Amino acid sequence: MALTASSAPAADPAAPSPGAAAPLTVGFDLDMTLIDSRPGIRATYLELSARTGVWIDAELAVSRLGPPLEHELAYWFPEERIEEMVAAYREMYPTHAIEPSLALPGAKDAIQAVRAAGGRSVVVTAKNEPHARLHVAHLGLEPDEVVGWLWAEAKAEALRAHGATVYVGDHLGDIRGARAAGALAVSVATGPYDEEALRAAGADVVLPDLTAFPAWWAAYAERVAARA
């Protein structure tokens, strides 16, 4: 059953059992979960459009962040140009996208809440890893690890490798990734889907945004400790 921040039960059905590996490791998505990258991505698409002469609806593009870059570029360029455009976009990205992108409310506190409970946090994102690392460094988010290049079910690779038992994201693909890893799927309604849609997609916990995470996490971590 999906939960809101105000209706968490006494125990999460997906809470790890005693002896589970790294029970206090939490995975976080990046775009629209920890950071609002829309201003920077919008600026990069506009620059790509200006350089190529190909019209790109940058507002539409940033309204559907989540899937890999190749998916979005396929709306605007023929298949034979995708590889070239990916390279061009990524070359422009550090100049146009890092500075304008901001941490979402509660992002730093969420990561600190995990650390305060003796846990570890790992960012797992579809964004290419060098750019993901630039974002977290620029914003001082300080996760324990950053893993890029992974989308939807593929995120389970990193979640399992780091022993994450919780994955926090904004996209339906993040729910699928958590499920594939056997992790608790915690969704925040700061991306393209509202709370109802996230709940309907099977999120275990639904929060309005990361400002609600520390209170939920404190209760969850306490229940895990009680089971140990």
Coordinates of N, CA and C in Angstrom, one line a residue:
M1 N 0.8 -1.2 0.0 CA 0.0 0.0 0.0 C 0.9 1.2 0.0
A2 N 0.6 2.2 -0.9 CA 1.4 3.4 -0.9 C 1.0 4.3 0.2
L3 N 1.9 5.0 0.7 CA 1.7 5.8 2.0 C 2.0 7.3 1.7
T4 N 1.4 8.1 2.4 CA 1.8 9.5 2.4 C 2.6 9.8 3.6
A5 N 3.2 10.9 3.7 CA 4.1 11.2 4.9 C 3.3 11.1 6.2
S6 N 2.0 11.5 6.1 CA 1.3 11.6 7.4 C 0.6 10.3 7.8
S7 N 0.7 9.2 6.9 CA 0.0 8.0 7.2 C 0.8 6.7 7.2
A8 N 2.1 6.9 7.6 CA 3.0 5.8 7.7 C 2.6 4.8 8.8
P9 N 2.6 3.5 8.5 CA 2.2 2.5 9.5 C 3.3 2.2 10.5
A10 N 3.0 1.4 11.4 CA 4.0 1.0 12.5 C 5.2 0.3 11.9
A11 N 5.0 -0.4 10.8 CA 6.2 -1.0 10.2 C 6.0 -1.0 8.7
D12 N 7.1 -0.8 7.9 CA 7.0 -0.8 6.5 C 7.1 -2.3 6.0
P13 N 6.3 -2.7 5.1 CA 6.3 -4.1 4.6 C 7.6 -4.4 4.0
A14 N 8.3 -3.4 3.4 CA 9.6 -3.7 2.7 C 10.8 -3.4 3.6
A15 N 10.6 -3.1 4.9 CA 11.7 -2.9 5.8 C 12.6 -4.1 5.9
P16 N 13.9 -3.9 5.9 CA 14.8 -5.0 5.8 C 14.8 -5.9 7.1
S17 N 15.0 -7.1 7.0 CA 15.0 -8.0 8.1 C 16.3 -8.0 8.9
P18 N 16.4 -8.4 10.1 CA 17.7 -8.4 10.8 C 18.7 -9.1 10.0
G19 N 19.9 -8.5 10.0 CA 21.1 -9.1 9.3 C 21.1 -8.7 7.8
A20 N 20.2 -7.9 7.3 CA 20.2 -7.5 5.9 C 21.5 -6.7 5.7
A21 N 22.0 -6.8 4.5 CA 23.3 -6.0 4.2 C 23.0 -4.5 4.1
A22 N 23.8 -3.7 4.8 CA 23.7 -2.3 4.7 C 22.3 -1.8 4.8
P23 N 21.7 -2.0 6.0 CA 20.2 -1.7 6.1 C 20.0 -0.2 6.1
L24 N 21.0 0.7 6.3 CA 20.8 2.1 6.3 C 21.5 2.8 5.1
T25 N 21.5 2.1 4.0 CA 22.0 2.7 2.7 C 20.8 3.2 1.9
V26 N 20.8 4.4 1.5 CA 19.6 5.0 0.8 C 20.1 5.5 -0.6
G27 N 19.4 5.1 -1.6 CA 19.7 5.6 -3.0 C 18.8 6.8 -3.3
F28 N 19.3 7.8 -3.9 CA 18.6 9.0 -4.4 C 18.7 9.2 -5.9
D29 N 17.7 9.4 -6.6 CA 17.7 9.9 -7.9 C 18.3 11.3 -7.9
L30 N 18.6 11.9 -9.0 CA 19.2 13.2 -9.1 C 18.2 14.3 -9.6
D31 N 18.0 14.2 -10.9 CA 17.1 15.3 -11.5 C 15.7 15.2 -11.0
M32 N 15.2 16.3 -10.5 CA 13.9 16.6 -10.0 C 13.6 15.7 -8.7
T33 N 14.6 15.1 -8.1 CA 14.5 14.5 -6.8 C 15.4 15.3 -5.9
L34 N 16.7 15.4 -6.1 CA 17.6 16.2 -5.3 C 17.8 17.6 -5.9
I35 N 17.8 17.7 -7.3 CA 18.1 19.0 -7.9 C 17.0 19.4 -8.9
D36 N 16.8 20.7 -9.0 CA 16.0 21.2 -10.1 C 16.9 21.6 -11.2
S37 N 17.1 20.6 -12.2 CA 18.1 20.8 -13.3 C 17.4 21.5 -14.5
R38 N 16.1 21.8 -14.4 CA 15.4 22.3 -15.6 C 16.0 23.6 -16.1
P39 N 16.4 24.6 -15.3 CA 17.0 25.8 -15.9 C 18.2 25.5 -16.7
G40 N 19.1 24.6 -16.2 CA 20.3 24.3 -16.9 C 20.1 23.5 -18.1
I41 N 19.2 22.5 -18.0 CA 18.9 21.6 -19.2 C 18.2 22.4 -20.3
R42 N 17.3 23.3 -19.9 CA 16.6 24.2 -20.8 C 17.6 25.0 -21.6
A43 N 18.6 25.6 -20.9 CA 19.6 26.5 -21.5 C 20.5 25.6 -22.5
T44 N 20.8 24.4 -22.1 CA 21.6 23.6 -23.0 C 20.8 23.2 -24.2
Y45 N 19.6 22.8 -24.1 CA 18.8 22.5 -25.3 C 18.6 23.8 -26.2
L46 N 18.5 24.9 -25.6 CA 18.4 26.2 -26.5 C 19.7 26.4 -27.2
E47 N 20.8 26.2 -26.5 CA 22.1 26.3 -27.2 C 22.3 25.3 -28.3
L48 N 21.9 24.1 -28.1 CA 22.0 23.0 -29.1 C 21.1 23.4 -30.3
S49 N 19.9 23.9 -30.0 CA 19.0 24.3 -31.1 C 19.7 25.4 -31.9
A50 N 20.2 26.4 -31.2 CA 20.9 27.5 -31.9 C 22.0 27.1 -32.8
R51 N 22.8 26.2 -32.3 CA 24.0 25.7 -33.0 C 23.7 24.8 -34.2
T52 N 22.6 24.1 -34.1 CA 22.2 23.1 -35.2 C 21.2 23.7 -36.1
G53 N 20.5 24.7 -35.7 CA 19.4 25.2 -36.5 C 18.1 24.3 -36.5
V54 N 18.1 23.4 -35.6 CA 16.9 22.5 -35.4 C 16.1 23.0 -34.2
W55 N 14.8 23.2 -34.5 CA 14.0 23.7 -33.4 C 13.8 22.6 -32.3
I56 N 14.0 22.9 -31.1 CA 13.7 22.1 -30.0 C 12.8 22.8 -29.0
D57 N 11.7 22.2 -28.6 CA 10.8 22.8 -27.6 C 11.4 22.5 -26.2
A58 N 12.3 23.4 -25.8 CA 13.0 23.2 -24.5 C 12.1 23.1 -23.3
E59 N 11.0 23.8 -23.3 CA 10.0 23.7 -22.2 C 9.4 22.3 -22.1
L60 N 9.0 21.8 -23.3 CA 8.5 20.4 -23.3 C 9.5 19.4 -22.9
A61 N 10.8 19.6 -23.4 CA 11.8 18.7 -23.0 C 12.1 18.6 -21.5
V62 N 12.1 19.7 -20.8 CA 12.4 19.7 -19.4 C 11.1 19.3 -18.6
S63 N 10.0 19.2 -19.2 CA 8.8 18.7 -18.5 C 8.8 17.2 -18.4
R64 N 9.7 16.5 -19.1 CA 9.6 15.0 -19.0 C 11.0 14.5 -18.8
L65 N 11.7 15.1 -17.8 CA 13.0 14.6 -17.4 C 12.9 13.3 -16.7
G66 N 14.0 12.5 -16.9 CA 14.0 11.1 -16.3 C 14.7 10.2 -17.1
P67 N 14.1 9.9 -18.3 CA 14.8 8.9 -19.2 C 16.1 9.4 -19.7
P68 N 17.0 8.5 -20.3 CA 18.3 8.9 -20.8 C 18.1 10.0 -21.9
L69 N 19.2 10.8 -22.1 CA 19.2 11.9 -23.0 C 18.9 11.4 -24.4
E70 N 19.3 10.3 -24.8 CA 19.0 9.8 -26.2 C 17.5 9.7 -26.5
H71 N 16.7 9.4 -25.4 CA 15.3 9.3 -25.6 C 14.7 10.7 -26.0
E72 N 15.1 11.7 -25.4 CA 14.6 13.1 -25.7 C 15.1 13.6 -27.0
L73 N 16.4 13.3 -27.3 CA 16.9 13.8 -28.6 C 16.2 13.2 -29.8
A74 N 15.7 12.0 -29.6 CA 15.1 11.2 -30.7 C 13.8 11.9 -31.1
Y75 N 13.2 12.8 -30.3 CA 12.0 13.6 -30.7 C 12.4 14.7 -31.7
W76 N 13.7 15.1 -31.7 CA 14.0 16.3 -32.5 C 15.0 16.0 -33.6
F77 N 15.7 14.9 -33.5 CA 16.7 14.6 -34.6 C 16.5 13.2 -35.1
P78 N 16.9 12.9 -36.4 CA 16.8 11.6 -36.9 C 17.8 10.6 -36.2
E79 N 17.5 9.4 -36.3 CA 18.3 8.4 -35.6 C 19.8 8.5 -35.9
E80 N 20.1 8.7 -37.2 CA 21.5 8.8 -37.6 C 22.3 9.9 -37.0
R81 N 21.6 10.9 -36.4 CA 22.3 12.1 -35.8 C 22.3 12.0 -34.3
I82 N 21.7 11.0 -33.7 CA 21.6 11.0 -32.2 C 22.9 11.0 -31.5
E83 N 23.8 10.1 -32.0 CA 25.1 10.0 -31.3 C 25.9 11.3 -31.4
E84 N 25.8 12.0 -32.5 CA 26.5 13.3 -32.7 C 25.9 14.3 -31.8
M85 N 24.5 14.3 -31.6 CA 23.9 15.3 -30.8 C 24.1 15.1 -29.3
V86 N 24.2 13.8 -28.9 CA 24.5 13.5 -27.6 C 25.9 14.1 -27.2
A87 N 26.9 13.9 -28.1 CA 28.2 14.4 -27.9 C 28.2 15.9 -27.8
A88 N 27.4 16.6 -28.7 CA 27.4 18.0 -28.7 C 26.7 18.5 -27.4
Y89 N 25.6 17.9 -27.0 CA 24.9 18.3 -25.8 C 25.8 18.2 -24.6
R90 N 26.5 17.1 -24.5 CA 27.4 16.9 -23.3 C 28.6 17.8 -23.3
E91 N 29.0 18.2 -24.5 CA 30.1 19.2 -24.5 C 29.7 20.5 -24.0
M92 N 28.4 20.9 -24.3 CA 27.9 22.2 -23.8 C 27.5 22.2 -22.4
Y93 N 27.1 21.1 -21.9 CA 26.4 21.0 -20.6 C 27.1 21.6 -19.4
P94 N 28.4 21.4 -19.2 CA 29.1 22.0 -18.0 C 29.0 23.5 -18.1
T95 N 29.1 24.1 -19.2 CA 29.0 25.6 -19.3 C 27.7 26.1 -19.1
H96 N 26.6 25.4 -19.6 CA 25.3 26.0 -19.6 C 24.4 25.5 -18.4
A97 N 24.7 24.3 -17.9 CA 23.7 23.6 -17.0 C 24.0 23.6 -15.5
I98 N 25.3 23.6 -15.2 CA 25.6 23.4 -13.8 C 25.3 24.6 -12.9
E99 N 25.7 25.8 -13.3 CA 25.4 27.0 -12.5 C 23.9 27.3 -12.3
P100 N 23.1 27.2 -13.3 CA 21.7 27.5 -13.1 C 20.9 26.5 -12.3
S101 N 21.3 25.3 -12.2 CA 20.6 24.2 -11.5 C 20.7 24.3 -10.0
L102 N 19.6 24.2 -9.3 CA 19.5 24.4 -7.9 C 19.1 23.2 -7.1
A103 N 19.6 23.1 -5.9 CA 19.1 22.0 -5.0 C 17.6 22.2 -4.7
L104 N 16.8 21.1 -4.8 CA 15.4 21.2 -4.4 C 15.3 21.3 -2.9
P105 N 14.2 21.9 -2.4 CA 14.0 22.1 -1.0 C 14.1 20.7 -0.2
G106 N 14.9 20.7 0.8 CA 15.1 19.5 1.6 C 16.2 18.6 1.1
A107 N 16.8 18.8 0.0 CA 17.8 17.9 -0.6 C 19.0 17.7 0.4
K108 N 19.6 18.8 0.8 CA 20.7 18.6 1.7 C 20.3 18.0 3.0
D109 N 19.2 18.4 3.6 CA 18.7 17.8 4.8 C 18.5 16.3 4.7
A110 N 18.0 15.9 3.6 CA 17.7 14.5 3.4 C 19.0 13.7 3.5
I111 N 20.0 14.1 2.8 CA 21.3 13.4 2.8 C 21.9 13.4 4.2
Q112 N 21.8 14.6 4.8 CA 22.3 14.7 6.2 C 21.6 13.8 7.2
A113 N 20.2 13.7 7.0 CA 19.4 12.8 7.9 C 19.9 11.4 7.8
V114 N 20.2 10.9 6.6 CA 20.7 9.6 6.4 C 22.0 9.4 7.2
R115 N 22.9 10.4 7.0 CA 24.2 10.3 7.6 C 24.1 10.4 9.2
A116 N 23.2 11.2 9.7 CA 23.0 11.4 11.1 C 22.5 10.1 11.8
A117 N 21.8 9.2 11.0 CA 21.4 7.9 11.5 C 22.4 6.8 11.3
G118 N 23.6 7.2 10.9 CA 24.7 6.2 10.7 C 24.6 5.6 9.3
G119 N 23.8 6.1 8.4 CA 23.7 5.5 7.1 C 24.5 6.1 6.0
R120 N 24.4 5.6 4.8 CA 25.1 6.0 3.7 C 24.1 6.4 2.6
S121 N 24.5 7.4 1.7 CA 23.6 7.7 0.6 C 24.4 7.6 -0.7
V122 N 23.7 7.1 -1.7 CA 24.3 7.0 -3.0 C 23.3 7.6 -4.1
V123 N 23.8 8.5 -4.9 CA 23.0 9.0 -6.0 C 23.1 8.0 -7.1
V124 N 22.0 7.6 -7.6 CA 21.9 6.7 -8.8 C 21.0 7.4 -9.8
T125 N 21.6 7.7 -11.0 CA 20.9 8.6 -11.9 C 21.2 8.1 -13.4
A126 N 20.2 8.4 -14.2 CA 20.4 8.2 -15.7 C 21.4 9.2 -16.3
K127 N 21.6 10.3 -15.6 CA 22.5 11.3 -16.2 C 23.9 10.7 -16.3
N128 N 24.7 11.2 -17.2 CA 26.1 10.7 -17.3 C 26.8 11.1 -16.0
E129 N 27.7 10.2 -15.6 CA 28.2 10.3 -14.2 C 29.1 11.6 -14.0
P130 N 29.9 12.0 -15.0 CA 30.7 13.2 -14.8 C 29.9 14.4 -14.5
H131 N 28.8 14.6 -15.3 CA 27.9 15.7 -15.0 C 27.2 15.6 -13.7
A132 N 26.8 14.4 -13.3 CA 26.1 14.2 -12.1 C 27.0 14.6 -10.9
R133 N 28.3 14.3 -11.0 CA 29.3 14.6 -10.0 C 29.5 16.1 -10.0
L134 N 29.5 16.8 -11.1 CA 29.6 18.2 -11.1 C 28.5 18.9 -10.4
H135 N 27.2 18.4 -10.6 CA 26.1 19.0 -9.9 C 26.2 18.8 -8.4
V136 N 26.5 17.6 -7.9 CA 26.5 17.4 -6.5 C 27.6 18.2 -5.8
A137 N 28.8 18.3 -6.5 CA 29.9 19.1 -6.0 C 29.5 20.6 -5.9
H138 N 28.9 21.1 -7.0 CA 28.6 22.5 -7.1 C 27.6 22.9 -6.0
L139 N 26.7 22.0 -5.7 CA 25.6 22.3 -4.7 C 26.0 21.8 -3.3
G140 N 27.1 21.2 -3.1 CA 27.6 20.8 -1.8 C 26.6 19.7 -1.2
L141 N 26.1 18.8 -2.0 CA 25.2 17.8 -1.5 C 25.9 16.7 -0.7
E142 N 27.1 16.3 -1.0 CA 27.9 15.4 -0.3 C 27.3 14.0 -0.1
P143 N 26.8 13.3 -1.1 CA 26.5 11.9 -0.9 C 27.7 11.1 -0.8
D144 N 27.6 9.9 -0.4 CA 28.8 9.0 -0.2 C 29.3 8.5 -1.5
E145 N 28.4 8.4 -2.5 CA 28.8 7.9 -3.8 C 27.8 8.4 -4.9
V146 N 28.3 8.5 -6.1 CA 27.5 8.9 -7.3 C 27.7 7.9 -8.4
V147 N 26.6 7.4 -8.9 CA 26.6 6.4 -10.0 C 25.7 6.9 -11.1
G148 N 26.3 7.0 -12.3 CA 25.5 7.5 -13.4 C 25.2 6.4 -14.5
W149 N 24.6 6.9 -15.5 CA 24.3 6.0 -16.7 C 23.3 5.0 -16.5
L150 N 22.5 5.0 -15.5 CA 21.6 3.9 -15.2 C 20.1 4.4 -15.2
W151 N 19.2 3.7 -15.9 CA 17.8 4.2 -16.0 C 16.9 3.0 -15.7
A152 N 15.8 3.3 -14.9 CA 14.8 2.4 -14.6 C 15.3 1.1 -13.9
E153 N 15.0 0.0 -14.5 CA 15.4 -1.3 -13.9 C 16.9 -1.4 -13.7
A154 N 17.6 -0.8 -14.6 CA 19.1 -0.9 -14.6 C 19.7 -0.2 -13.3
K155 N 18.9 0.7 -12.7 CA 19.4 1.3 -11.5 C 19.6 0.3 -10.4
A156 N 18.9 -0.9 -10.5 CA 19.0 -1.9 -9.5 C 20.4 -2.4 -9.4
E157 N 21.2 -2.3 -10.5 CA 22.6 -2.8 -10.4 C 23.4 -2.0 -9.3
A158 N 23.3 -0.7 -9.3 CA 24.0 0.1 -8.4 C 23.4 0.0 -7.0
L159 N 22.0 -0.1 -6.9 CA 21.4 -0.2 -5.6 C 21.8 -1.5 -4.9
R160 N 21.8 -2.6 -5.6 CA 22.2 -3.8 -5.0 C 23.7 -3.8 -4.7
A161 N 24.5 -3.3 -5.5 CA 26.0 -3.2 -5.3 C 26.3 -2.5 -4.0
H162 N 25.5 -1.4 -3.7 CA 25.8 -0.6 -2.5 C 24.9 -1.0 -1.4
G163 N 24.1 -2.1 -1.5 CA 23.3 -2.5 -0.4 C 22.2 -1.6 0.0
A164 N 21.7 -0.8 -1.0 CA 20.6 0.1 -0.7 C 19.3 -0.6 -0.5
T165 N 18.6 -0.3 0.6 CA 17.3 -0.9 0.9 C 16.2 0.1 0.7
V166 N 16.5 1.3 0.4 CA 15.5 2.4 0.1 C 16.0 3.1 -1.2
Y167 N 15.1 3.4 -2.1 CA 15.5 4.3 -3.2 C 14.4 5.4 -3.4
V168 N 14.9 6.6 -3.4 CA 14.1 7.8 -3.5 C 14.1 8.4 -4.8
G169 N 13.0 8.6 -5.5 CA 13.0 9.2 -6.8 C 11.6 9.9 -7.1
D170 N 11.6 10.5 -8.3 CA 10.4 11.3 -8.7 C 9.7 10.6 -9.8
H171 N 10.3 9.7 -10.5 CA 9.8 9.1 -11.8 C 9.3 7.7 -11.6
L172 N 8.4 7.3 -12.5 CA 7.9 5.9 -12.5 C 9.0 5.0 -12.7
G173 N 10.0 5.4 -13.5 CA 11.2 4.5 -13.7 C 12.0 4.3 -12.5
D174 N 11.9 5.3 -11.5 CA 12.6 5.1 -10.2 C 11.9 4.0 -9.4
I175 N 10.6 4.0 -9.5 CA 9.8 3.0 -8.8 C 10.2 1.6 -9.3
R176 N 10.3 1.5 -10.6 CA 10.7 0.2 -11.3 C 12.1 -0.2 -10.8
G177 N 13.0 0.8 -10.7 CA 14.4 0.5 -10.3 C 14.4 0.0 -8.9
A178 N 13.6 0.6 -8.0 CA 13.6 0.2 -6.6 C 13.1 -1.2 -6.5
R179 N 12.0 -1.5 -7.3 CA 11.4 -2.8 -7.2 C 12.4 -3.9 -7.7
A180 N 13.1 -3.6 -8.8 CA 14.0 -4.5 -9.3 C 15.2 -4.8 -8.4
A181 N 15.5 -3.9 -7.5 CA 16.5 -4.1 -6.5 C 16.0 -4.7 -5.2
G182 N 14.7 -4.8 -5.1 CA 14.1 -5.3 -3.8 C 14.2 -4.2 -2.7
A183 N 14.2 -3.0 -3.1 CA 14.3 -1.8 -2.2 C 13.0 -1.2 -2.0
L184 N 12.8 -0.5 -0.9 CA 11.6 0.3 -0.6 C 11.5 1.4 -1.6
A185 N 10.4 1.6 -2.3 CA 10.3 2.7 -3.3 C 9.6 3.9 -2.7
V186 N 10.5 4.9 -2.4 CA 10.0 6.2 -1.9 C 9.9 7.2 -3.0
S187 N 8.8 7.8 -3.2 CA 8.6 8.7 -4.3 C 8.3 10.1 -3.8
V188 N 8.9 11.1 -4.5 CA 8.6 12.5 -4.2 C 7.9 13.1 -5.4
A189 N 6.9 13.9 -5.1 CA 6.1 14.5 -6.2 C 6.6 15.8 -6.7
T190 N 7.9 15.8 -7.0 CA 8.6 17.1 -7.4 C 9.0 17.0 -8.9
G191 N 8.6 15.9 -9.5 CA 9.0 15.7 -11.0 C 7.7 15.7 -11.8
P192 N 7.6 14.9 -12.8 CA 6.5 15.0 -13.8 C 5.2 14.3 -13.3
Y193 N 5.3 13.6 -12.1 CA 4.1 12.9 -11.7 C 3.6 13.4 -10.3
D194 N 2.3 13.5 -10.2 CA 1.8 13.9 -8.9 C 1.7 12.7 -7.9
E195 N 1.3 13.0 -6.7 CA 1.2 11.9 -5.7 C 0.3 10.8 -6.1
E196 N -0.8 11.1 -6.7 CA -1.8 10.0 -7.0 C -1.2 9.1 -8.1
A197 N -0.5 9.7 -9.1 CA 0.1 8.8 -10.1 C 1.3 8.0 -9.5
L198 N 2.0 8.5 -8.6 CA 3.1 7.7 -8.0 C 2.6 6.6 -7.2
R199 N 1.5 6.9 -6.5 CA 0.8 5.9 -5.6 C 0.3 4.8 -6.5
A200 N -0.4 5.2 -7.6 CA -0.9 4.2 -8.5 C 0.1 3.3 -9.2
A201 N 1.3 3.9 -9.4 CA 2.4 3.1 -10.0 C 3.1 2.1 -9.0
G202 N 2.7 2.2 -7.8 CA 3.2 1.2 -6.8 C 4.3 1.7 -5.8
A203 N 4.4 3.0 -5.7 CA 5.3 3.5 -4.7 C 4.9 3.0 -3.3
D204 N 5.9 2.6 -2.5 CA 5.6 2.2 -1.1 C 5.3 3.4 -0.2
V205 N 6.0 4.5 -0.5 CA 5.8 5.7 0.3 C 5.8 6.9 -0.6
V206 N 4.9 7.8 -0.4 CA 4.8 9.0 -1.3 C 4.9 10.2 -0.4
L207 N 5.9 11.1 -0.7 CA 6.1 12.3 0.0 C 5.9 13.5 -1.0
P208 N 5.4 14.6 -0.5 CA 5.2 15.8 -1.4 C 6.6 16.3 -1.9
D209 N 7.6 16.2 -1.1 CA 8.9 16.6 -1.5 C 9.9 16.2 -0.4
L210 N 11.2 16.5 -0.6 CA 12.2 16.0 0.3 C 12.2 16.7 1.7
T211 N 11.4 17.8 1.8 CA 11.3 18.4 3.2 C 10.6 17.4 4.1
A212 N 9.8 16.5 3.6 CA 9.1 15.5 4.4 C 10.0 14.3 4.7
F213 N 11.1 14.2 4.0 CA 11.9 13.0 4.2 C 12.5 12.8 5.6
P214 N 13.2 13.8 6.2 CA 13.8 13.5 7.5 C 12.9 12.9 8.5
A215 N 11.7 13.4 8.6 CA 10.7 12.8 9.6 C 10.4 11.4 9.3
W216 N 10.1 11.1 8.0 CA 9.8 9.8 7.6 C 11.0 8.9 7.9
W217 N 12.2 9.3 7.5 CA 13.4 8.5 7.6 C 13.7 8.2 9.1
A218 N 13.5 9.2 10.0 CA 13.8 9.0 11.4 C 12.9 7.8 11.9
A219 N 11.7 7.8 11.5 CA 10.8 6.7 12.0 C 11.2 5.4 11.4
Y220 N 11.5 5.4 10.1 CA 11.9 4.2 9.4 C 13.2 3.6 10.0
A221 N 14.2 4.5 10.2 CA 15.5 4.0 10.8 C 15.3 3.5 12.2
E222 N 14.4 4.1 13.0 CA 14.1 3.6 14.3 C 13.5 2.2 14.2
R223 N 12.6 2.0 13.3 CA 12.0 0.6 13.2 C 13.0 -0.4 12.8
V224 N 13.9 0.0 11.8 CA 15.0 -0.9 11.4 C 15.9 -1.3 12.6
A225 N 16.2 -0.3 13.4 CA 17.1 -0.6 14.5 C 16.4 -1.5 15.5
A226 N 15.1 -1.3 15.7 CA 14.4 -2.1 16.7 C 14.3 -3.6 16.2
R227 N 14.4 -3.8 14.9 CA 14.4 -5.2 14.4 C 15.8 -5.9 14.4
A228 N 16.8 -5.1 14.5 CA 18.2 -5.6 14.5 C 18.5 -6.5 15.7

